[in-house]
PDB file of C-alpha atoms in Angstrom:
ATOM      1  CA  GLN Z 336      -2.535  -8.416  15.253  1.00 80.00           C
ATOM      2  CA  VAL Z 337      -1.394 -11.260  12.860  1.00 86.00           C
ATOM      3  CA  GLN Z 338       0.616 -13.924  13.883  1.00 91.00           C
ATOM      4  CA  LEU Z 339       1.700 -17.105  11.830  1.00 94.00           C
ATOM      5  CA  VAL Z 340       3.419 -19.928  13.551  1.00 96.00           C
ATOM      6  CA  GLU Z 341       4.641 -22.840  11.124  1.00 97.00           C
ATOM      7  CA  SER Z 342       5.142 -26.658  12.407  1.00 97.00           C
ATOM      8  CA  GLY Z 343       5.595 -30.038  10.814  1.00 98.00           C
ATOM      9  CA  GLY Z 344       8.821 -29.944   9.788  1.00 98.00           C
ATOM     10  CA  GLY Z 345      11.638 -32.631  10.342  1.00 98.00           C
ATOM     11  CA  LEU Z 346      13.965 -35.116   8.869  1.00 98.00           C
ATOM     12  CA  VAL Z 347      12.821 -37.622   6.324  1.00 98.00           C
ATOM     13  CA  GLN Z 348      14.433 -39.998   3.969  1.00 98.00           C
ATOM     14  CA  ALA Z 349      14.367 -39.133   0.201  1.00 98.00           C
ATOM     15  CA  GLY Z 350      11.078 -40.063  -1.248  1.00 98.00           C
ATOM     16  CA  GLY Z 351       9.304 -39.367   2.061  1.00 98.00           C
ATOM     17  CA  SER Z 352       6.454 -36.945   3.079  1.00 98.00           C
ATOM     18  CA  LEU Z 353       5.755 -34.284   5.355  1.00 98.00           C
ATOM     19  CA  ARG Z 354       3.016 -31.843   5.864  1.00 98.00           C
ATOM     20  CA  LEU Z 355       3.622 -28.594   6.874  1.00 98.00           C
ATOM     21  CA  SER Z 356       1.183 -26.569   8.927  1.00 98.00           C
ATOM     22  CA  CYS Z 357       0.691 -22.796   9.660  1.00 96.00           C
ATOM     23  CA  ALA Z 358      -1.554 -21.711  12.225  1.00 94.00           C
ATOM     24  CA  VAL Z 359      -2.560 -17.880  11.791  1.00 90.00           C
ATOM     25  CA  SER Z 360      -3.786 -15.781  14.418  1.00 89.00           C
ATOM     26  CA  GLY Z 361      -5.696 -12.826  13.680  1.00 78.00           C
ATOM     27  CA  SER Z 362      -8.731 -12.059  11.332  1.00 72.00           C
ATOM     28  CA  ILE Z 363      -6.723 -11.875   8.120  1.00 69.00           C
ATOM     29  CA  PHE Z 364      -6.610 -15.319   7.293  1.00 67.00           C
ATOM     30  CA  SER Z 365      -9.963 -15.869   5.500  1.00 68.00           C
ATOM     31  CA  ILE Z 366      -9.523 -12.913   3.268  1.00 63.00           C
ATOM     32  CA  ASN Z 367      -5.796 -12.808   2.469  1.00 84.00           C
ATOM     33  CA  ALA Z 368      -3.836 -15.137  -0.084  1.00 88.00           C
ATOM     34  CA  MET Z 369      -1.127 -16.838   1.316  1.00 92.00           C
ATOM     35  CA  GLY Z 370       1.819 -18.836   0.406  1.00 95.00           C
ATOM     36  CA  TRP Z 371       4.937 -21.093   1.295  1.00 97.00           C
ATOM     37  CA  TYR Z 372       8.571 -19.841   0.643  1.00 97.00           C
ATOM     38  CA  ARG Z 373      11.620 -21.578   1.437  1.00 98.00           C
ATOM     39  CA  GLN Z 374      15.530 -20.742   1.945  1.00 98.00           C
ATOM     40  CA  ALA Z 375      18.422 -22.904   2.084  1.00 97.00           C
ATOM     41  CA  PRO Z 376      21.730 -21.982   3.687  1.00 92.00           C
ATOM     42  CA  GLY Z 377      23.565 -19.684   1.506  1.00 94.00           C
ATOM     43  CA  LYS Z 378      20.757 -19.376  -1.296  1.00 96.00           C
ATOM     44  CA  GLU Z 379      18.099 -16.856  -1.781  1.00 96.00           C
ATOM     45  CA  ARG Z 380      14.828 -17.012  -0.521  1.00 95.00           C
ATOM     46  CA  GLU Z 381      12.072 -18.573  -3.119  1.00 96.00           C
ATOM     47  CA  LEU Z 382       8.306 -18.902  -3.758  1.00 96.00           C
ATOM     48  CA  VAL Z 383       7.418 -22.472  -3.132  1.00 98.00           C
ATOM     49  CA  ALA Z 384       3.446 -21.944  -3.595  1.00 97.00           C
ATOM     50  CA  THR Z 385       0.591 -19.792  -3.225  1.00 96.00           C
ATOM     51  CA  ILE Z 386      -3.154 -19.934  -2.601  1.00 95.00           C
ATOM     52  CA  SER Z 387      -6.025 -17.684  -3.007  1.00 92.00           C
ATOM     53  CA  SER Z 388      -8.260 -16.412  -0.008  1.00 86.00           C
ATOM     54  CA  GLY Z 389     -10.945 -18.633  -1.297  1.00 85.00           C
ATOM     55  CA  GLY Z 390      -8.576 -21.780  -2.316  1.00 87.00           C
ATOM     56  CA  SER Z 391      -9.405 -21.817  -5.755  1.00 90.00           C
ATOM     57  CA  ARG Z 392      -6.439 -20.177  -7.640  1.00 94.00           C
ATOM     58  CA  TYR Z 393      -2.780 -21.809  -6.956  1.00 95.00           C
ATOM     59  CA  TYR Z 394       0.887 -21.139  -8.020  1.00 97.00           C
ATOM     60  CA  TYR Z 395       3.417 -23.770  -7.704  1.00 98.00           C
ATOM     61  CA  ALA Z 396       7.372 -23.260  -8.210  1.00 98.00           C
ATOM     62  CA  ASP Z 397       8.249 -25.803 -11.118  1.00 98.00           C
ATOM     63  CA  SER Z 398      10.784 -27.283  -9.028  1.00 97.00           C
ATOM     64  CA  VAL Z 399       7.928 -28.502  -6.599  1.00 98.00           C
ATOM     65  CA  LYS Z 400       4.875 -28.616  -9.109  1.00 98.00           C
ATOM     66  CA  GLY Z 401       3.525 -32.231  -9.049  1.00 98.00           C
ATOM     67  CA  ARG Z 402       4.900 -33.217  -5.844  1.00 98.00           C
ATOM     68  CA  PHE Z 403       3.833 -30.399  -3.491  1.00 98.00           C
ATOM     69  CA  THR Z 404       0.259 -29.547  -2.501  1.00 98.00           C
ATOM     70  CA  ILE Z 405      -0.959 -26.324  -1.032  1.00 97.00           C
ATOM     71  CA  SER Z 406      -4.357 -26.138   0.767  1.00 96.00           C
ATOM     72  CA  ARG Z 407      -6.169 -24.190   3.403  1.00 93.00           C
ATOM     73  CA  ASP Z 408      -8.709 -24.654   5.812  1.00 91.00           C
ATOM     74  CA  ASN Z 409     -10.596 -21.078   6.500  1.00 85.00           C
ATOM     75  CA  ASN Z 410     -12.228 -22.262   9.339  1.00 88.00           C
ATOM     76  CA  LYS Z 411      -9.450 -23.490  10.919  1.00 90.00           C
ATOM     77  CA  ASN Z 412      -7.441 -20.604  10.125  1.00 89.00           C
ATOM     78  CA  THR Z 413      -4.349 -22.828   9.087  1.00 93.00           C
ATOM     79  CA  LEU Z 414      -2.554 -23.387   5.770  1.00 94.00           C
ATOM     80  CA  TYR Z 415      -1.378 -26.352   4.808  1.00 97.00           C
ATOM     81  CA  LEU Z 416       1.805 -27.473   2.628  1.00 98.00           C
ATOM     82  CA  GLN Z 417       1.703 -31.403   1.750  1.00 98.00           C
ATOM     83  CA  MET Z 418       5.187 -32.571   0.353  1.00 98.00           C
ATOM     84  CA  ASN Z 419       5.394 -36.091  -1.110  1.00 98.00           C
ATOM     85  CA  SER Z 420       8.509 -37.599  -3.016  1.00 98.00           C
ATOM     86  CA  LEU Z 421      10.758 -35.090  -1.036  1.00 98.00           C
ATOM     87  CA  LYS Z 422      14.300 -34.740  -2.368  1.00 98.00           C
ATOM     88  CA  PRO Z 423      17.390 -33.597  -0.842  1.00 98.00           C
ATOM     89  CA  GLU Z 424      17.203 -30.418  -2.572  1.00 97.00           C
ATOM     90  CA  ASP Z 425      14.178 -29.724  -0.856  1.00 98.00           C
ATOM     91  CA  THR Z 426      16.030 -29.256   2.134  1.00 98.00           C
ATOM     92  CA  ALA Z 427      15.698 -25.613   3.509  1.00 98.00           C
ATOM     93  CA  MET Z 428      13.901 -23.264   6.101  1.00 98.00           C
ATOM     94  CA  TYR Z 429      10.166 -23.375   5.244  1.00 98.00           C
ATOM     95  CA  TYR Z 430       7.993 -19.957   6.042  1.00 97.00           C
ATOM     96  CA  CYS Z 431       4.283 -18.783   5.423  1.00 96.00           C
ATOM     97  CA  ALA Z 432       3.679 -15.943   4.302  1.00 94.00           C
ATOM     98  CA  ALA Z 433       0.333 -13.771   4.452  1.00 90.00           C
ATOM     99  CA  GLY Z 434      -0.677 -10.144   2.615  1.00 81.00           C
ATOM    100  CA  GLY Z 435       1.685 -10.539   0.058  1.00 78.00           C
ATOM    101  CA  GLY Z 436       4.598 -10.477   2.212  1.00 83.00           C
ATOM    102  CA  LEU Z 437       3.659  -8.597   4.947  1.00 87.00           C
ATOM    103  CA  TYR Z 438       3.392 -11.179   7.604  1.00 91.00           C
ATOM    104  CA  TRP Z 439       6.048 -14.095   8.176  1.00 93.00           C
ATOM    105  CA  GLY Z 440       6.214 -16.825  10.489  1.00 95.00           C
ATOM    106  CA  GLN Z 441       9.316 -17.950  12.311  1.00 96.00           C
ATOM    107  CA  GLY Z 442       9.849 -21.144   9.818  1.00 97.00           C
ATOM    108  CA  THR Z 443      10.150 -24.871  10.065  1.00 98.00           C
ATOM    109  CA  GLN Z 444      13.131 -26.710   9.417  1.00 98.00           C
ATOM    110  CA  VAL Z 445      13.031 -29.595   6.734  1.00 98.00           C
ATOM    111  CA  THR Z 446      15.806 -31.731   6.013  1.00 98.00           C
ATOM    112  CA  VAL Z 447      15.847 -34.686   3.545  1.00 98.00           C
ATOM    113  CA  SER Z 448      18.869 -36.994   3.625  1.00 98.00           C
ATOM    114  CA  SER Z 449      19.482 -39.070   0.726  1.00 94.00           C
TER     115      SER Z 449
END
């Protein structure tokens, strides 16, 4: 089985930083592309960033480009999202996903105050 558990969310002021982690149990991590999604109340889920299985290819939503960095440590089976220069509009529940959306974590809340 595959399990994904997010952590690292919290309450920060605008301009602050957080690093989200997604710990993956199972053998799929090292061979799968991974991604971060977010969903704010009343809004559609949106793709934030993705990273290839080897960590060499990336995608970022325009809204976070230049501020967020996705990375992975295959030895630790962990996915990261470093979030800098946070804005109130980044407030959302953040989810990690694997297998093109086949596997999901339960999310970690990020709240950015103004």
